[in-house]
Amino acid sequence: MQRIEAEGLVYYCFESIPARHGIFTRAGGVSAAPWNSLNLGGNVGDDPLAVRENHRRMYAALGVNGDRASTVWQVHSADVVYAAGPVPGRRWLAAADAMMTDQPDTPLAMRFADCTPILVCDTRRGAVGMAHAGWRGTVQGISGELVRAMIEAFGSRPADLVAGIGPSIGPEHYQVGEEVVEAVKAHFGATDGLIARNPDDGTAYLDLWAANRLDLERAGVAQVEVAGLSTAAHTSEFYSHRAEKGRTGRFGAVIAW
């Protein structure tokens, strides 16, 4: 990924995705501690005016039209919605965890703090998509669902799709319970390369990056770029719900054609 500084903000972008996009760090906003400083989460206790200003700064730094931005109420599902633009009088389109659009000047925006940002771009059809993949969304196959939704809605061909797996909690930090292990096995058929065991106590650790890459590849996407940046290991740049014990903000991801 490329690290970019613009308008006092810092964000990362995938080298393989041609659409305008950015995964923003926590730098350059106006929120006070513990949400310092570019918190995009409106339901974590932060001042709503600060959150609104942070959104404005994010869109301005990326050079996209914030008035046309669309988002969803994230509920750890595998539901995908089409974004034609924001809904008048409402901040979000629907309760869902993935969006897609073939409309120009229609940024898609979501919020993260350990869950995985999945960005998808169809270079032939001029369409983009984004998903929010925690363990629940991952074992429901949200990455593959987004790809299949773009194929059905836009006539996308998997060979034309480029995907990026953004910063999220890394496999060395993401300890999970046995119910998650069983859910991983149920969806993927096995846990090899997805679950690692601590040799001392046998506790399980989930690799969200490998799991979502596998889901994308099973859906036919061959071009997948993985950021490899762990939010839990880089709290100076990213919010981490687990590393910061729930008292933290949400960083933003945006993609637009």
mmCIF file of C-alpha atoms in Angstrom:
data_model
loop_
_atom_site.group_PDB
_atom_site.id
_atom_site.type_symbol
_atom_site.label_atom_id
_atom_site.label_comp_id
_atom_site.label_asym_id
_atom_site.label_seq_id
_atom_site.Cartn_x
_atom_site.Cartn_y
_atom_site.Cartn_z
ATOM 1 C CA MET A 1 0.000 0.000 0.000
ATOM 2 C CA GLN A 2 0.978 3.603 -0.469
ATOM 3 C CA ARG A 3 0.966 5.951 2.511
ATOM 4 C CA ILE A 4 -0.263 9.430 1.578
ATOM 5 C CA GLU A 5 -0.429 12.690 3.517
ATOM 6 C CA ALA A 6 -2.955 15.287 2.332
ATOM 7 C CA GLU A 7 -4.687 18.222 4.008
ATOM 8 C CA GLY A 8 -3.103 17.239 7.333
ATOM 9 C CA LEU A 9 -4.570 13.721 7.140
ATOM 10 C CA VAL A 10 -2.834 10.412 6.501
ATOM 11 C CA TYR A 11 -4.347 7.577 4.502
ATOM 12 C CA TYR A 12 -3.330 4.412 2.701
ATOM 13 C CA CYS A 13 -4.334 3.261 -0.763
ATOM 14 C CA PHE A 14 -3.865 0.049 -2.711
ATOM 15 C CA GLU A 15 -1.458 0.224 -5.620
ATOM 16 C CA SER A 16 -3.584 -2.189 -7.670
ATOM 17 C CA ILE A 17 -6.956 -0.389 -7.361
ATOM 18 C CA PRO A 18 -7.394 2.415 -9.940
ATOM 19 C CA ALA A 19 -10.550 3.902 -8.399
ATOM 20 C CA ARG A 20 -10.111 6.840 -6.046
ATOM 21 C CA HIS A 21 -9.972 5.442 -2.533
ATOM 22 C CA GLY A 22 -8.328 5.716 0.853
ATOM 23 C CA ILE A 23 -8.165 3.934 4.192
ATOM 24 C CA PHE A 24 -7.630 6.693 6.699
ATOM 25 C CA THR A 25 -5.575 6.672 9.859
ATOM 26 C CA ARG A 26 -6.630 8.376 13.058
ATOM 27 C CA ALA A 27 -4.438 11.419 12.347
ATOM 28 C CA GLY A 28 -5.588 14.898 11.392
ATOM 29 C CA GLY A 29 -9.012 15.150 13.009
ATOM 30 C CA VAL A 30 -10.548 17.258 15.757
ATOM 31 C CA SER A 31 -11.828 14.661 18.242
ATOM 32 C CA ALA A 32 -10.534 14.706 21.805
ATOM 33 C CA ALA A 33 -9.129 11.691 23.645
ATOM 34 C CA PRO A 34 -9.856 8.798 23.702
ATOM 35 C CA TRP A 35 -11.203 9.252 20.162
ATOM 36 C CA ASN A 36 -8.260 11.317 19.029
ATOM 37 C CA SER A 37 -8.308 12.424 16.430
ATOM 38 C CA LEU A 38 -9.985 11.511 13.104
ATOM 39 C CA ASN A 39 -12.827 9.488 14.588
ATOM 40 C CA LEU A 40 -15.547 8.702 12.043
ATOM 41 C CA GLY A 41 -17.770 6.725 14.410
ATOM 42 C CA GLY A 42 -20.976 8.466 15.422
ATOM 43 C CA ASN A 43 -22.001 5.996 18.131
ATOM 44 C CA VAL A 44 -18.897 5.713 20.306
ATOM 45 C CA GLY A 45 -19.477 8.688 22.625
ATOM 46 C CA ASP A 46 -17.651 11.357 20.638
ATOM 47 C CA ASP A 47 -18.957 14.891 20.063
ATOM 48 C CA PRO A 48 -21.237 14.728 16.981
ATOM 49 C CA LEU A 49 -19.902 18.059 15.713
ATOM 50 C CA ALA A 50 -16.359 16.719 15.835
ATOM 51 C CA VAL A 51 -17.395 13.580 13.965
ATOM 52 C CA ARG A 52 -19.107 15.685 11.305
ATOM 53 C CA GLU A 53 -15.982 17.812 10.849
ATOM 54 C CA ASN A 54 -13.844 14.678 10.635
ATOM 55 C CA HIS A 55 -16.034 13.365 7.823
ATOM 56 C CA ARG A 56 -15.710 16.663 5.987
ATOM 57 C CA ARG A 57 -11.934 16.555 6.296
ATOM 58 C CA MET A 58 -11.765 12.948 5.083
ATOM 59 C CA TYR A 59 -13.736 13.622 1.903
ATOM 60 C CA ALA A 60 -11.825 16.838 1.243
ATOM 61 C CA ALA A 61 -8.446 15.130 1.609
ATOM 62 C CA LEU A 62 -9.462 12.446 -0.881
ATOM 63 C CA GLY A 63 -11.049 14.974 -3.245
ATOM 64 C CA VAL A 64 -14.464 13.332 -3.410
ATOM 65 C CA ASN A 65 -17.960 14.748 -2.987
ATOM 66 C CA GLY A 66 -18.999 14.209 0.621
ATOM 67 C CA ASP A 67 -22.534 15.377 -0.150
ATOM 68 C CA ARG A 68 -22.925 12.317 -2.383
ATOM 69 C CA ALA A 69 -21.370 9.830 0.055
ATOM 70 C CA SER A 70 -23.324 6.714 1.003
ATOM 71 C CA THR A 71 -22.914 4.495 4.040
ATOM 72 C CA VAL A 72 -24.704 1.705 5.897
ATOM 73 C CA TRP A 73 -25.619 0.813 9.457
ATOM 74 C CA GLN A 74 -23.037 -1.921 10.072
ATOM 75 C CA VAL A 75 -24.479 -4.982 11.820
ATOM 76 C CA HIS A 76 -21.968 -7.809 11.110
ATOM 77 C CA SER A 77 -24.144 -9.329 8.397
ATOM 78 C CA ALA A 78 -23.439 -10.586 4.875
ATOM 79 C CA ASP A 79 -26.007 -8.272 3.254
ATOM 80 C CA VAL A 80 -25.050 -6.169 0.226
ATOM 81 C CA VAL A 81 -26.934 -3.036 -0.862
ATOM 82 C CA TYR A 82 -26.803 -0.932 -4.013
ATOM 83 C CA ALA A 83 -25.919 2.733 -3.547
ATOM 84 C CA ALA A 84 -27.388 5.223 -6.012
ATOM 85 C CA GLY A 85 -26.598 8.049 -3.594
ATOM 86 C CA PRO A 86 -27.500 9.049 -0.050
ATOM 87 C CA VAL A 87 -31.079 8.776 1.185
ATOM 88 C CA PRO A 88 -32.557 12.230 1.926
ATOM 89 C CA GLY A 89 -33.124 12.789 5.615
ATOM 90 C CA ARG A 90 -31.206 9.694 6.711
ATOM 91 C CA ARG A 91 -27.516 9.081 7.380
ATOM 92 C CA TRP A 92 -27.409 5.485 6.130
ATOM 93 C CA LEU A 93 -28.915 3.382 3.342
ATOM 94 C CA ALA A 94 -29.833 0.227 5.260
ATOM 95 C CA ALA A 95 -28.650 -2.196 7.911
ATOM 96 C CA ALA A 96 -25.961 -4.039 5.945
ATOM 97 C CA ASP A 97 -22.205 -4.589 5.764
ATOM 98 C CA ALA A 98 -21.433 -4.195 2.084
ATOM 99 C CA MET A 99 -22.234 -1.638 -0.591
ATOM 100 C CA MET A 100 -21.698 -1.392 -4.324
ATOM 101 C CA THR A 101 -22.305 1.246 -6.969
ATOM 102 C CA ASP A 102 -21.807 1.889 -10.668
ATOM 103 C CA GLN A 103 -22.657 5.566 -10.271
ATOM 104 C CA PRO A 104 -19.912 8.163 -10.715
ATOM 105 C CA ASP A 105 -19.399 10.768 -8.000
ATOM 106 C CA THR A 106 -20.934 8.425 -5.403
ATOM 107 C CA PRO A 107 -18.393 7.657 -2.675
ATOM 108 C CA LEU A 108 -18.930 4.602 -0.490
ATOM 109 C CA ALA A 109 -17.782 5.064 3.118
ATOM 110 C CA MET A 110 -17.575 2.714 6.108
ATOM 111 C CA ARG A 111 -16.022 2.660 9.580
ATOM 112 C CA PHE A 112 -13.615 0.201 11.200
ATOM 113 C CA ALA A 113 -11.712 -0.580 14.397
ATOM 114 C CA ASP A 114 -10.270 -4.125 13.920
ATOM 115 C CA CYS A 115 -12.734 -5.501 11.357
ATOM 116 C CA THR A 116 -11.445 -5.815 7.814
ATOM 117 C CA PRO A 117 -12.102 -3.288 5.038
ATOM 118 C CA ILE A 118 -12.645 -5.108 1.723
ATOM 119 C CA LEU A 119 -12.480 -2.903 -1.380
ATOM 120 C CA VAL A 120 -13.414 -4.188 -4.849
ATOM 121 C CA CYS A 121 -13.129 -2.443 -8.203
ATOM 122 C CA ASP A 122 -14.413 -3.499 -11.627
ATOM 123 C CA THR A 123 -12.064 -1.805 -14.061
ATOM 124 C CA ARG A 124 -14.197 -2.697 -17.100
ATOM 125 C CA ARG A 125 -17.653 -1.716 -15.860
ATOM 126 C CA GLY A 126 -16.573 1.247 -13.765
ATOM 127 C CA ALA A 127 -18.087 -0.109 -10.559
ATOM 128 C CA VAL A 128 -16.831 -0.321 -6.988
ATOM 129 C CA GLY A 129 -17.770 -2.108 -3.786
ATOM 130 C CA MET A 130 -16.831 -2.168 -0.139
ATOM 131 C CA ALA A 131 -17.423 -4.593 2.723
ATOM 132 C CA HIS A 132 -16.956 -4.608 6.500
ATOM 133 C CA ALA A 133 -15.724 -8.067 7.511
ATOM 134 C CA GLY A 134 -15.386 -9.028 11.146
ATOM 135 C CA TRP A 135 -15.367 -12.696 12.056
ATOM 136 C CA ARG A 136 -19.155 -12.942 11.738
ATOM 137 C CA GLY A 137 -19.222 -11.411 8.283
ATOM 138 C CA THR A 138 -16.205 -13.447 7.248
ATOM 139 C CA VAL A 139 -17.760 -16.805 8.163
ATOM 140 C CA GLN A 140 -20.950 -15.732 6.367
ATOM 141 C CA GLY A 141 -18.866 -15.131 3.253
ATOM 142 C CA ILE A 142 -19.399 -11.402 2.901
ATOM 143 C CA SER A 143 -16.424 -10.938 0.562
ATOM 144 C CA GLY A 144 -17.769 -13.518 -1.853
ATOM 145 C CA GLU A 145 -21.302 -12.149 -1.493
ATOM 146 C CA LEU A 146 -20.083 -8.710 -2.570
ATOM 147 C CA VAL A 147 -18.394 -10.173 -5.639
ATOM 148 C CA ARG A 148 -21.464 -12.194 -6.601
ATOM 149 C CA ALA A 149 -23.697 -9.156 -6.110
ATOM 150 C CA MET A 150 -21.501 -7.116 -8.473
ATOM 151 C CA ILE A 151 -21.587 -9.919 -11.034
ATOM 152 C CA GLU A 152 -25.385 -10.040 -10.899
ATOM 153 C CA ALA A 153 -26.012 -6.291 -10.775
ATOM 154 C CA PHE A 154 -23.351 -4.982 -13.141
ATOM 155 C CA GLY A 155 -22.373 -7.959 -15.267
ATOM 156 C CA SER A 156 -18.929 -7.862 -13.689
ATOM 157 C CA ARG A 157 -16.498 -10.579 -14.688
ATOM 158 C CA PRO A 158 -14.279 -11.934 -11.909
ATOM 159 C CA ALA A 159 -11.258 -11.574 -14.187
ATOM 160 C CA ASP A 160 -11.867 -7.818 -14.308
ATOM 161 C CA LEU A 161 -12.145 -7.404 -10.538
ATOM 162 C CA VAL A 162 -9.356 -6.134 -8.335
ATOM 163 C CA ALA A 163 -9.713 -6.443 -4.554
ATOM 164 C CA GLY A 164 -7.888 -5.014 -1.571
ATOM 165 C CA ILE A 165 -7.879 -6.305 2.000
ATOM 166 C CA GLY A 166 -7.179 -3.378 4.282
ATOM 167 C CA PRO A 167 -5.729 -2.876 7.762
ATOM 168 C CA SER A 168 -7.468 -4.865 10.487
ATOM 169 C CA ILE A 169 -6.542 -6.888 13.534
ATOM 170 C CA GLY A 170 -3.690 -9.203 12.589
ATOM 171 C CA PRO A 171 -3.631 -12.965 13.076
ATOM 172 C CA GLU A 172 -1.116 -12.759 15.903
ATOM 173 C CA HIS A 173 -3.524 -10.619 17.962
ATOM 174 C CA TYR A 174 -6.933 -12.049 17.106
ATOM 175 C CA GLN A 175 -7.600 -14.724 19.712
ATOM 176 C CA VAL A 176 -11.022 -16.354 19.225
ATOM 177 C CA GLY A 177 -13.187 -18.943 20.944
ATOM 178 C CA GLU A 178 -13.993 -22.430 19.796
ATOM 179 C CA GLU A 179 -17.379 -21.331 18.453
ATOM 180 C CA VAL A 180 -15.522 -19.142 15.954
ATOM 181 C CA VAL A 181 -13.241 -22.036 15.010
ATOM 182 C CA GLU A 182 -16.299 -24.182 14.293
ATOM 183 C CA ALA A 183 -17.900 -21.390 12.244
ATOM 184 C CA VAL A 184 -14.715 -21.030 10.180
ATOM 185 C CA LYS A 185 -14.671 -24.787 9.557
ATOM 186 C CA ALA A 186 -18.362 -24.787 8.589
ATOM 187 C CA HIS A 187 -17.921 -22.028 5.988
ATOM 188 C CA PHE A 188 -14.520 -22.898 4.544
ATOM 189 C CA GLY A 189 -14.577 -26.665 5.036
ATOM 190 C CA ALA A 190 -11.310 -26.641 6.985
ATOM 191 C CA THR A 191 -9.249 -24.366 9.200
ATOM 192 C CA ASP A 192 -5.791 -24.931 7.665
ATOM 193 C CA GLY A 193 -4.085 -21.599 7.117
ATOM 194 C CA LEU A 194 -6.975 -19.762 8.762
ATOM 195 C CA ILE A 195 -6.712 -20.807 12.418
ATOM 196 C CA ALA A 196 -3.425 -21.042 14.320
ATOM 197 C CA ARG A 197 -3.006 -22.559 17.766
ATOM 198 C CA ASN A 198 -0.831 -21.261 20.571
ATOM 199 C CA PRO A 199 1.610 -24.121 21.227
ATOM 200 C CA ASP A 200 1.564 -23.454 24.976
ATOM 201 C CA ASP A 201 -2.149 -23.405 25.780
ATOM 202 C CA GLY A 202 -3.886 -24.351 22.526
ATOM 203 C CA THR A 203 -5.856 -21.119 22.206
ATOM 204 C CA ALA A 204 -7.018 -20.263 18.691
ATOM 205 C CA TYR A 205 -6.142 -17.235 16.540
ATOM 206 C CA LEU A 206 -8.036 -16.291 13.378
ATOM 207 C CA ASP A 207 -6.377 -14.861 10.270
ATOM 208 C CA LEU A 208 -9.006 -12.506 8.827
ATOM 209 C CA TRP A 209 -6.724 -11.587 5.940
ATOM 210 C CA ALA A 210 -6.245 -15.174 4.767
ATOM 211 C CA ALA A 211 -9.916 -16.027 5.276
ATOM 212 C CA ASN A 212 -11.208 -13.118 3.216
ATOM 213 C CA ARG A 213 -8.596 -13.661 0.544
ATOM 214 C CA LEU A 214 -9.726 -17.265 0.253
ATOM 215 C CA ASP A 215 -13.361 -16.175 0.024
ATOM 216 C CA LEU A 216 -12.527 -13.686 -2.735
ATOM 217 C CA GLU A 217 -10.517 -16.283 -4.642
ATOM 218 C CA ARG A 218 -13.327 -18.814 -4.385
ATOM 219 C CA ALA A 219 -15.605 -16.180 -5.921
ATOM 220 C CA GLY A 220 -13.199 -15.947 -8.842
ATOM 221 C CA VAL A 221 -11.113 -12.882 -7.968
ATOM 222 C CA ALA A 222 -7.471 -13.536 -8.797
ATOM 223 C CA GLN A 223 -6.103 -10.038 -8.140
ATOM 224 C CA VAL A 224 -6.089 -9.520 -4.372
ATOM 225 C CA GLU A 225 -3.785 -7.074 -2.582
ATOM 226 C CA VAL A 226 -3.373 -7.510 1.179
ATOM 227 C CA ALA A 227 -2.273 -4.546 3.299
ATOM 228 C CA GLY A 228 -0.805 -6.715 6.057
ATOM 229 C CA LEU A 229 -1.183 -3.911 8.612
ATOM 230 C CA SER A 230 -2.499 -4.927 12.027
ATOM 231 C CA THR A 231 -4.638 -2.347 13.778
ATOM 232 C CA ALA A 232 -3.880 -3.905 17.168
ATOM 233 C CA ALA A 233 -0.146 -3.518 16.562
ATOM 234 C CA HIS A 234 -0.373 0.037 15.195
ATOM 235 C CA THR A 235 -2.683 1.957 17.521
ATOM 236 C CA SER A 236 -0.677 5.118 16.881
ATOM 237 C CA GLU A 237 -2.197 5.088 13.381
ATOM 238 C CA PHE A 238 -5.378 3.023 13.634
ATOM 239 C CA TYR A 239 -8.161 2.531 16.126
ATOM 240 C CA SER A 240 -8.293 -0.967 17.632
ATOM 241 C CA HIS A 241 -11.344 -2.023 19.624
ATOM 242 C CA ARG A 242 -9.500 -4.961 21.144
ATOM 243 C CA ALA A 243 -6.134 -3.358 21.854
ATOM 244 C CA GLU A 244 -7.777 -0.261 23.331
ATOM 245 C CA LYS A 245 -10.343 -2.289 25.302
ATOM 246 C CA GLY A 246 -13.360 -0.818 23.527
ATOM 247 C CA ARG A 247 -12.633 2.808 24.432
ATOM 248 C CA THR A 248 -11.706 4.097 21.010
ATOM 249 C CA GLY A 249 -12.949 5.553 17.734
ATOM 250 C CA ARG A 250 -13.450 4.291 14.185
ATOM 251 C CA PHE A 251 -11.256 4.949 11.198
ATOM 252 C CA GLY A 252 -12.763 5.476 7.770
ATOM 253 C CA ALA A 253 -12.467 3.854 4.360
ATOM 254 C CA VAL A 254 -13.771 5.452 1.161
ATOM 255 C CA ILE A 255 -13.932 4.345 -2.461
ATOM 256 C CA ALA A 256 -15.432 6.160 -5.458
ATOM 257 C CA TRP A 257 -15.390 5.810 -9.231
#
